PDB file of C-alpha atoms in Angstrom:
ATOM      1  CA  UNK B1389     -16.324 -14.273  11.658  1.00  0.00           C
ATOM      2  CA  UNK B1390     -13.842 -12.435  13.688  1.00  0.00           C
ATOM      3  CA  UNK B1391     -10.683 -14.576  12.159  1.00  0.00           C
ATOM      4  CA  UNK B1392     -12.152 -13.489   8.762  1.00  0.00           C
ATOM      5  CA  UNK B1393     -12.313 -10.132   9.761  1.00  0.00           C
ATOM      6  CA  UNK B1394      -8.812  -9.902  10.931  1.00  0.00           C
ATOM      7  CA  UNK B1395      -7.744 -11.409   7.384  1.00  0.00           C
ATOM      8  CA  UNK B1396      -9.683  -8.717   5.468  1.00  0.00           C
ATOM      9  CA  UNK B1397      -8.147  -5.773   7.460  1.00  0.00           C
ATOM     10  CA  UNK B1398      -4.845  -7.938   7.393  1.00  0.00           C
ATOM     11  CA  UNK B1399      -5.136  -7.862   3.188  1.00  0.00           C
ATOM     12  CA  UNK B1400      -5.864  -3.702   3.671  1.00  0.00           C
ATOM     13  CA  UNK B1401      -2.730  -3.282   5.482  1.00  0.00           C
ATOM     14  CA  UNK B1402      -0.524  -5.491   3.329  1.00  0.00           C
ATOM     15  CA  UNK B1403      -1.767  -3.100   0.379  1.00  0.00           C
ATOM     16  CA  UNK B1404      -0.913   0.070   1.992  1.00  0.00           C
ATOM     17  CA  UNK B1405       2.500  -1.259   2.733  1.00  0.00           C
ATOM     18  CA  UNK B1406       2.763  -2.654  -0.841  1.00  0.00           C
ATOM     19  CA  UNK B1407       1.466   0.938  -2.194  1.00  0.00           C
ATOM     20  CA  UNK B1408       4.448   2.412   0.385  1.00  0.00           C
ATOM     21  CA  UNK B1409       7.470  -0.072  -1.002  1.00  0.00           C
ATOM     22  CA  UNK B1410       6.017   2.134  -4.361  1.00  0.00           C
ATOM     23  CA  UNK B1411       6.253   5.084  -3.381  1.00  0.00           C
ATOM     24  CA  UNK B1412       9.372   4.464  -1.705  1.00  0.00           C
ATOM     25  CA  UNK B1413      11.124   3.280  -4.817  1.00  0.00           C
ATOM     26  CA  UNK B1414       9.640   5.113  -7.902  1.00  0.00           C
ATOM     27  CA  UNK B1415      11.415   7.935  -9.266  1.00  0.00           C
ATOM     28  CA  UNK B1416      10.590  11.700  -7.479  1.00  0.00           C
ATOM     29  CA  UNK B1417       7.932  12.649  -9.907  1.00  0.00           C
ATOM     30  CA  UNK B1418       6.241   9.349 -10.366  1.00  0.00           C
ATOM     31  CA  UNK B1419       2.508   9.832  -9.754  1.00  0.00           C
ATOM     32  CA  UNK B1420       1.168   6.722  -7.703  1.00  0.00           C
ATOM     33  CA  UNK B1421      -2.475   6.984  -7.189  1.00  0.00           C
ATOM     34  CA  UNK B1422      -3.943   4.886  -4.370  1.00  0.00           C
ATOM     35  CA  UNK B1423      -7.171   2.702  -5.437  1.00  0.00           C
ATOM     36  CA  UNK B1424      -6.251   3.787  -9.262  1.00  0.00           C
ATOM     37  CA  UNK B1425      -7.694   2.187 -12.383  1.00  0.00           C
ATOM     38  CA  UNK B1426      -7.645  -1.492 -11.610  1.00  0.00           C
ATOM     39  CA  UNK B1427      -7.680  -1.113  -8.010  1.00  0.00           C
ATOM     40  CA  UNK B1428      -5.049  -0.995  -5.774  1.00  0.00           C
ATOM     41  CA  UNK B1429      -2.255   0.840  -7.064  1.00  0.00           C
ATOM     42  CA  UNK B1430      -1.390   3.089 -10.027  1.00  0.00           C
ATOM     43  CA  UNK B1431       2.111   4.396 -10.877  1.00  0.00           C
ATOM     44  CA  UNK B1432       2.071   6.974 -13.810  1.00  0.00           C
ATOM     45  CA  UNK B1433       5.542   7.970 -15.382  1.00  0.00           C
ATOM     46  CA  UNK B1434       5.948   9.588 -18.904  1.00  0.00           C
ATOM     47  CA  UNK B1435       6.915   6.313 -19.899  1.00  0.00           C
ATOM     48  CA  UNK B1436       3.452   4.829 -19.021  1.00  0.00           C
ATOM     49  CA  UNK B1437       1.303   3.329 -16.183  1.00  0.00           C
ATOM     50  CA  UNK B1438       2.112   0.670 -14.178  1.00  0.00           C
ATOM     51  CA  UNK B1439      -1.431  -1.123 -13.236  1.00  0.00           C
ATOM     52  CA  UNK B1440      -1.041  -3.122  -9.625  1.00  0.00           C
ATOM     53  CA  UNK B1441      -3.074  -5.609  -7.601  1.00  0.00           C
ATOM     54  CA  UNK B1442      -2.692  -7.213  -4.519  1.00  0.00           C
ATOM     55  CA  UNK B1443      -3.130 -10.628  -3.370  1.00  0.00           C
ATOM     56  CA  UNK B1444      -2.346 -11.446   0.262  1.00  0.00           C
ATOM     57  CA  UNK B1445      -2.572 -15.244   0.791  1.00  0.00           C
ATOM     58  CA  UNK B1446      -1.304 -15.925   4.033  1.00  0.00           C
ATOM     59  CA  UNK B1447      -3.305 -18.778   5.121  1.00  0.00           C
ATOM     60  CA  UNK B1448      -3.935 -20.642   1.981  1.00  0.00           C
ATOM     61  CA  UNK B1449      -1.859 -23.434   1.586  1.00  0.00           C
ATOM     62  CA  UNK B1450      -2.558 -24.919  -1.645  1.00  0.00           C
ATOM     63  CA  UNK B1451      -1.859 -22.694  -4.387  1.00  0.00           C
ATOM     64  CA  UNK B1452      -4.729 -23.109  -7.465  1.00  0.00           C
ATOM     65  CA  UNK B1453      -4.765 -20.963 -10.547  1.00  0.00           C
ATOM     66  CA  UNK B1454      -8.351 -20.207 -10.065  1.00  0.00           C
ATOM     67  CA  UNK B1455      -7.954 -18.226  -6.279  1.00  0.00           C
ATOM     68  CA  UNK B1456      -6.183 -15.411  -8.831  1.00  0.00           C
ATOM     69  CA  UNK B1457      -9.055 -16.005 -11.899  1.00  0.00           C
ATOM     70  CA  UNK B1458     -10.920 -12.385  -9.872  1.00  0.00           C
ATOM     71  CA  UNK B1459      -7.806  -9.739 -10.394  1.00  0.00           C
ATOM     72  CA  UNK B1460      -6.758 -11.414 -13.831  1.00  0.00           C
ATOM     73  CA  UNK B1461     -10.461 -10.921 -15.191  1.00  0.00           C
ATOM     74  CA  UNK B1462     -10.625  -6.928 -14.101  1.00  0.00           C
ATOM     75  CA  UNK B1463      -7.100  -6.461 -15.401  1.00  0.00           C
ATOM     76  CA  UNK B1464      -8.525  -8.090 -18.589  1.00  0.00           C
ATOM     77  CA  UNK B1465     -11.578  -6.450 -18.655  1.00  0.00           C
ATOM     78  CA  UNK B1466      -9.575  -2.940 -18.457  1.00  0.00           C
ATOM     79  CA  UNK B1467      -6.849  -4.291 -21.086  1.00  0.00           C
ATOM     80  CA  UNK B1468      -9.782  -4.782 -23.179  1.00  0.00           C
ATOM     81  CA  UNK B1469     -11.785  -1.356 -23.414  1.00  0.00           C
ATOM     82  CA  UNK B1470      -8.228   0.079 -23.392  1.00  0.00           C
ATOM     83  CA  UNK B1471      -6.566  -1.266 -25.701  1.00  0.00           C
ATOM     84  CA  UNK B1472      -3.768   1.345 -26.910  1.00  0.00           C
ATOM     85  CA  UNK B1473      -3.146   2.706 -23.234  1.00  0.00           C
ATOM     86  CA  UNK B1474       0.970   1.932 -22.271  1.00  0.00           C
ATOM     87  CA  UNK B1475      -0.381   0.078 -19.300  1.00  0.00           C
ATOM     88  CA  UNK B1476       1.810  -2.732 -17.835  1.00  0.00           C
ATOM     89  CA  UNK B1477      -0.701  -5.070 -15.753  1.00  0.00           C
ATOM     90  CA  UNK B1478       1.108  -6.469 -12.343  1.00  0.00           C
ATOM     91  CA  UNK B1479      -0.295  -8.681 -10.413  1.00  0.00           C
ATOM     92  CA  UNK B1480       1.688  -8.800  -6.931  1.00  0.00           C
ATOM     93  CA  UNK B1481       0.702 -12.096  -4.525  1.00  0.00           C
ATOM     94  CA  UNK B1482       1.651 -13.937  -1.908  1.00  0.00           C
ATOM     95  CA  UNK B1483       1.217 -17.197  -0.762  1.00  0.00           C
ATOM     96  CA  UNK B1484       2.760 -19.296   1.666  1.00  0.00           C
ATOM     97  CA  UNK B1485       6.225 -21.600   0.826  1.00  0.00           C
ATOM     98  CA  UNK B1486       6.158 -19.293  -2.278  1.00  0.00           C
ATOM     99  CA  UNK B1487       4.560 -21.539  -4.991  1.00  0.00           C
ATOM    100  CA  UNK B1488       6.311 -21.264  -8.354  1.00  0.00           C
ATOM    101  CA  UNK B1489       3.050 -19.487 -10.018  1.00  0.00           C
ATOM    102  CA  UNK B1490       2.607 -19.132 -14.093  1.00  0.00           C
ATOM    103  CA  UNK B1491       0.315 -17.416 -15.472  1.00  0.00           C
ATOM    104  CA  UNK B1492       0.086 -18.198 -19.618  1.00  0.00           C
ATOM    105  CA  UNK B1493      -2.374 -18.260 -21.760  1.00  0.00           C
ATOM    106  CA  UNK B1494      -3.943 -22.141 -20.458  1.00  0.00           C
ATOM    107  CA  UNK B1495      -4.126 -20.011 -17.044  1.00  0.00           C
ATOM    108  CA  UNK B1496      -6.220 -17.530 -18.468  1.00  0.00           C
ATOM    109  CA  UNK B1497      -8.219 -18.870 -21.133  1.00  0.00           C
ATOM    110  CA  UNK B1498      -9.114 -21.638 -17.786  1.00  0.00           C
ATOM    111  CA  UNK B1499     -10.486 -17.749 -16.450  1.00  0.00           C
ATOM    112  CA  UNK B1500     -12.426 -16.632 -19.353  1.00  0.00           C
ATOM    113  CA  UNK B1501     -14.155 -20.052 -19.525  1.00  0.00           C
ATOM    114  CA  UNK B1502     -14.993 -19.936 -15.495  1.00  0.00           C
ATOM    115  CA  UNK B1503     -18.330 -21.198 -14.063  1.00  0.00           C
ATOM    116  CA  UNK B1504     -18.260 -19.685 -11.149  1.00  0.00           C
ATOM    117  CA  UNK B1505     -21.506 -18.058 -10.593  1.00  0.00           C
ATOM    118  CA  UNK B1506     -19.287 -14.970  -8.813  1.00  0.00           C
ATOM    119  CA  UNK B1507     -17.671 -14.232 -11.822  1.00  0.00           C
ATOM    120  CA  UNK B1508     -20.302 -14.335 -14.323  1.00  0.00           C
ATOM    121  CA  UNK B1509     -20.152 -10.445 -15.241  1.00  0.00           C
ATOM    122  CA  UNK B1510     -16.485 -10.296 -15.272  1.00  0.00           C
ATOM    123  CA  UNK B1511     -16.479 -13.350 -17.297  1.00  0.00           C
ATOM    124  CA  UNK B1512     -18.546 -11.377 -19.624  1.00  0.00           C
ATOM    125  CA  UNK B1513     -17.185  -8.143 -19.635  1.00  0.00           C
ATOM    126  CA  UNK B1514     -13.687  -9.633 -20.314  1.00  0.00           C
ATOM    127  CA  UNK B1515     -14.960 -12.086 -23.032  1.00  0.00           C
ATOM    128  CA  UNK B1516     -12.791 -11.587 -26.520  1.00  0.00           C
ATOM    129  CA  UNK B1517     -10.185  -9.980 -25.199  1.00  0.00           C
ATOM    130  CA  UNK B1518      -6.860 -10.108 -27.069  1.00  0.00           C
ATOM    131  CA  UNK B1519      -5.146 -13.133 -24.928  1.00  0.00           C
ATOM    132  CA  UNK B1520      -1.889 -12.745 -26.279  1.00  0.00           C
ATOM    133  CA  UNK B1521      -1.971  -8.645 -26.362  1.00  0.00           C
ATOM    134  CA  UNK B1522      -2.425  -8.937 -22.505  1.00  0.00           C
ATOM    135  CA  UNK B1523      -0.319 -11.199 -21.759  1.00  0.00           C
ATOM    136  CA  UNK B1524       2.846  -9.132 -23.645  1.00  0.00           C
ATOM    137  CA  UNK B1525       1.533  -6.511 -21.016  1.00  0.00           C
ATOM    138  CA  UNK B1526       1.179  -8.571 -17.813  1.00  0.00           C
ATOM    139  CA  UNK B1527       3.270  -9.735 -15.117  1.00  0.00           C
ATOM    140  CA  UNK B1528       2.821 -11.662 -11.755  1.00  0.00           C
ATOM    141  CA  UNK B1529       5.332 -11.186  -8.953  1.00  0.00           C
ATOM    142  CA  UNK B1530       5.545 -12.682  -5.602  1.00  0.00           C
ATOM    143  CA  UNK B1531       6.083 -10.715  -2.964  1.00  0.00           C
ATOM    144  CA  UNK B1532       7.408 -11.245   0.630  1.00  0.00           C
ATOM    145  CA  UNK B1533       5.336 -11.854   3.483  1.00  0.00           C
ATOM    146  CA  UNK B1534       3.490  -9.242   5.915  1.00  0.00           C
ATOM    147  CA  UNK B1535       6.413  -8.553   8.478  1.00  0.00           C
ATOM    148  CA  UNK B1536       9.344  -8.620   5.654  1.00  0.00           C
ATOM    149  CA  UNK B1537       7.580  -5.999   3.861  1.00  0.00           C
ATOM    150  CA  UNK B1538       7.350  -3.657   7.009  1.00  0.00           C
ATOM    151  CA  UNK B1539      10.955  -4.549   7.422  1.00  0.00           C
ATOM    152  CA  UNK B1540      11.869  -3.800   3.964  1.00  0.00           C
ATOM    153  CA  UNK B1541       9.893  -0.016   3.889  1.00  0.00           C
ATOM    154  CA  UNK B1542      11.476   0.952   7.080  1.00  0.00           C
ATOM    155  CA  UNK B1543      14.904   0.224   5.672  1.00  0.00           C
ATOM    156  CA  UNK B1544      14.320   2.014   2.584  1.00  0.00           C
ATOM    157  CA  UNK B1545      12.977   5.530   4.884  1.00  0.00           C
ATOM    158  CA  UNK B1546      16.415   5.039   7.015  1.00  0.00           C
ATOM    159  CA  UNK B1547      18.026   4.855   2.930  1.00  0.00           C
ATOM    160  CA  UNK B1548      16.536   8.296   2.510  1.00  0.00           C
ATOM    161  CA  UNK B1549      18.093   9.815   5.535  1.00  0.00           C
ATOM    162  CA  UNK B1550      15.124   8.785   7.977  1.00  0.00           C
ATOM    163  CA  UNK B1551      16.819   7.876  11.549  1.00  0.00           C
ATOM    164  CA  UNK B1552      15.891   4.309  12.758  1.00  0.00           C
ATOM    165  CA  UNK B1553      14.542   5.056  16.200  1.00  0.00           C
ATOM    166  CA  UNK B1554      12.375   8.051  14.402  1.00  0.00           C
ATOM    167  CA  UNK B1555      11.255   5.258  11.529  1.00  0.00           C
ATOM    168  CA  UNK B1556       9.606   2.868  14.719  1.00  0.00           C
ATOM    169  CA  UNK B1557       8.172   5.584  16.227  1.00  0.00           C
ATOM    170  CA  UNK B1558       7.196   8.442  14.050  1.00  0.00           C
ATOM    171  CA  UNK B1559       8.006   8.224  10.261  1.00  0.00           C
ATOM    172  CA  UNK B1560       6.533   4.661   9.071  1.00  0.00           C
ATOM    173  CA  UNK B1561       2.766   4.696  11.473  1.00  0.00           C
ATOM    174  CA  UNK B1562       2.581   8.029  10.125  1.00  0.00           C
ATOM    175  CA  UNK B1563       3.374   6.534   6.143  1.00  0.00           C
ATOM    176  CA  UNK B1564       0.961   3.785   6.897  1.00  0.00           C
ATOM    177  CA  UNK B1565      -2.210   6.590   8.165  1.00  0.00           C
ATOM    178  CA  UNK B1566      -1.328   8.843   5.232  1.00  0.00           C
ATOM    179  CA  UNK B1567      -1.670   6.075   3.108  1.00  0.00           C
ATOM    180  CA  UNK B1568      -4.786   4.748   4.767  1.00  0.00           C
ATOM    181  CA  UNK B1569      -5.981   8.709   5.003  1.00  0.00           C
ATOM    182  CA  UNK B1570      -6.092   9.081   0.739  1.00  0.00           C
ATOM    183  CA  UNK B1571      -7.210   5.530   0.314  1.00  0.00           C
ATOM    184  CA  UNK B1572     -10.818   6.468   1.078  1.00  0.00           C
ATOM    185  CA  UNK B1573     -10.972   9.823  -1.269  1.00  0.00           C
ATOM    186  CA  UNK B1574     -13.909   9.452  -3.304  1.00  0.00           C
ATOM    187  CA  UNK B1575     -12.088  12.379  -5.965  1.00  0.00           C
ATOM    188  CA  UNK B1576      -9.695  10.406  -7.448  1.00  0.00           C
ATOM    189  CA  UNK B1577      -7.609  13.762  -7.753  1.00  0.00           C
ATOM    190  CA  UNK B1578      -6.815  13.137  -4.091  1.00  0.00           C
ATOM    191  CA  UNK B1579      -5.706   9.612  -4.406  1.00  0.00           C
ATOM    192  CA  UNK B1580      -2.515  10.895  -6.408  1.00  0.00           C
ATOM    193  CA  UNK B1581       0.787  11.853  -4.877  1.00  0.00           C
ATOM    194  CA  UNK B1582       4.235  12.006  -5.697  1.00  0.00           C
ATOM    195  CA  UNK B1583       7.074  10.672  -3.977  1.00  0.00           C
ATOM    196  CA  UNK B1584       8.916  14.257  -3.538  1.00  0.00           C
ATOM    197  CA  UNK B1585       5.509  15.567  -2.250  1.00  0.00           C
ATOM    198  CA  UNK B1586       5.284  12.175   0.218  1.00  0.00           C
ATOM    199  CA  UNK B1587       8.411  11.993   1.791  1.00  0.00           C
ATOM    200  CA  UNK B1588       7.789  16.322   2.384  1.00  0.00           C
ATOM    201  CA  UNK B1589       4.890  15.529   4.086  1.00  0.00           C
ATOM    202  CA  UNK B1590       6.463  12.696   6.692  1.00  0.00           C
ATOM    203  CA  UNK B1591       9.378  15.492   7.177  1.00  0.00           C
ATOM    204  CA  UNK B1592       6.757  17.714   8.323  1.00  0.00           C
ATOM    205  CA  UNK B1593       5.170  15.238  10.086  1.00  0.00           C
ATOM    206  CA  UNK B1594       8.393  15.480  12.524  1.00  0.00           C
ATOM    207  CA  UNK B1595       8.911  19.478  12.225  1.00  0.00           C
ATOM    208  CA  UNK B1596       5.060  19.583  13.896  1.00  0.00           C
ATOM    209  CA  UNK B1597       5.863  16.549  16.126  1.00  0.00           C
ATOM    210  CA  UNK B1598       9.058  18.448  17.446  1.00  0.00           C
ATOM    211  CA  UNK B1599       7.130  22.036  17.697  1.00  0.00           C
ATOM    212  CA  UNK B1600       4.075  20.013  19.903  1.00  0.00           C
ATOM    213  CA  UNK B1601       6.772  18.566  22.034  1.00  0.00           C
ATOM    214  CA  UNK B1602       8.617  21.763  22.182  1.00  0.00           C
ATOM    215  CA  UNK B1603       5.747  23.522  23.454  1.00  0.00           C
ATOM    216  CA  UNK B1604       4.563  20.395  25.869  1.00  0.00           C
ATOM    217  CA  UNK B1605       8.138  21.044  27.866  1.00  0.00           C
ATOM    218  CA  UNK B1606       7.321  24.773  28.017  1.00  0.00           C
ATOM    219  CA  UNK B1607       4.114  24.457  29.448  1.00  0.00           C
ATOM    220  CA  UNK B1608       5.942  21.847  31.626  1.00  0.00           C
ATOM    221  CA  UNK B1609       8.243  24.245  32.876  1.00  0.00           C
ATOM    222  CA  UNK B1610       5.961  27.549  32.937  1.00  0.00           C
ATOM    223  CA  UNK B1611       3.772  24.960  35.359  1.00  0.00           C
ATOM    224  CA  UNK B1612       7.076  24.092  37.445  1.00  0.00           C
ATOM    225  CA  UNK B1613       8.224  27.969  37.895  1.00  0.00           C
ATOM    226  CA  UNK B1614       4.823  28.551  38.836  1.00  0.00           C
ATOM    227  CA  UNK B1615       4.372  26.009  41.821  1.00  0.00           C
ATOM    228  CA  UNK B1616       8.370  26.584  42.781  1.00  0.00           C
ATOM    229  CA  UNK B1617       6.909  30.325  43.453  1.00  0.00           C
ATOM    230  CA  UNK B1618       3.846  29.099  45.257  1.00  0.00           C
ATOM    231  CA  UNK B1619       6.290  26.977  47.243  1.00  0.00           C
ATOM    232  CA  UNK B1620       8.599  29.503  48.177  1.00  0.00           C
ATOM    233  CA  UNK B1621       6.177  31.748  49.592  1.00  0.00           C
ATOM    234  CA  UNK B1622       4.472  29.509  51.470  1.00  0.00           C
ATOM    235  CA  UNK B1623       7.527  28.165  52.850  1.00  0.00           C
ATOM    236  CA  UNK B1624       8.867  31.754  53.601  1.00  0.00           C
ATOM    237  CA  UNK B1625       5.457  32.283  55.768  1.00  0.00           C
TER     238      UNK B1625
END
């Protein structure tokens, strides 16, 4: 129970860090929304939407078409009652030894055709959907593993002028809770940020940072002064 657990909050984490490579590399007035229309993440350009899932595998070994049959039937489902939206569908996973994964039209017909008793109203919902439409709109990536990812984001805030020690200790937590923070919005309005209006917020994370330790040495010192006085008089008696 606990391992399983540790893998569900591990999968939450991997997301937020997946949603922060986004933000990271999408263009200043890209709107990402966190937990957007097929879960996960949403990136909105005036080009159209990208549409992202994640699927953190860590542990699973053996690679099966049918451990991915879940996001492929919402994206689906969506694709379906939406069929003229400019919505690219990406499915981002990872799995261990990085399996060479394809995803074609055997892969999801297999999905649509699915007995598994946990999948019965998705099966249903996504039934008659236009197999080859989706597919010109889909795409599966795989993506690196937990600790490259938190490698790769902190490189890309020291890219945009972020200094490294400031990055450990200040700038990427503080990415990750902000992240975390809008995730659990129930107004979707408040799941939506830029990247211009991101990155402005982490900068002010350190202007408040600096002012709080600013003020922590002053009362520091105003405490010092004080007991130096005491001190001295005593002393002088």
């Amino acid at each position: 129970m606990g391992r399983s657990a540790d893998y569900t909050i591990q999968g939450f984490l991997y997301q937020f860090n997946q949603t922060l490579s986004e933000l990271l590399k999408a263009a200043d007035d890209a709107v990402i929304t966190i937990e957007g229309i097929v879960e996960d993440i949403e990136v909105a350009t005036f080009t159209g939407t990208k549409a992202i899932q994640c699927k953190y595998h860590e542990t699973q070994n053996n690679y099966t078409p049918s451990i991915l049959y879940n996001p492929l039937l919402k994206m689906m489902k969506h694709f379906k009652s939406n069929p003229g939206a400019k919505i690219q569908y990406c499915l981002f996973v990872h799995f261990p030894n990085n399996p060479a994964i394809t995803i074609s039209s055997v892969e999801i017909n297999q999905a649509l055709n699915s007995k598994n008793k946990d999948l019965k109203t998705l099966v249903a919902e996504a039934a008659g959907v236009d197999v080859e439409g989706f597919l010109e709109m889909f795409v599966v990536s795989l993506t690196p593993k937990y600790d490259d990812l938190m490698e790769e984001n902190s490189k890309h805030l020291m890219a945009l002028g972020f200094s490294k020690g400031e990055v450990e200790t200040l700038f990427y937590p503080n990415a990750i809770q902000i992240i975390a923070d809008m995730s659990i919005k129930h107004d979707a309005s408040l799941r939506k940020i830029t990247k211009k209006d991101f990155l402005e917020t982490l900068r002010r994370i350190r202007s408040t940072a600096v002012s709080q330790c600013t003020l922590a040495l002053k009362t520091r010192q105003k405490v010092l002064e004080t007991r130096r006085k005491q001190l001295k008089e005593i002393l002088s008696a």
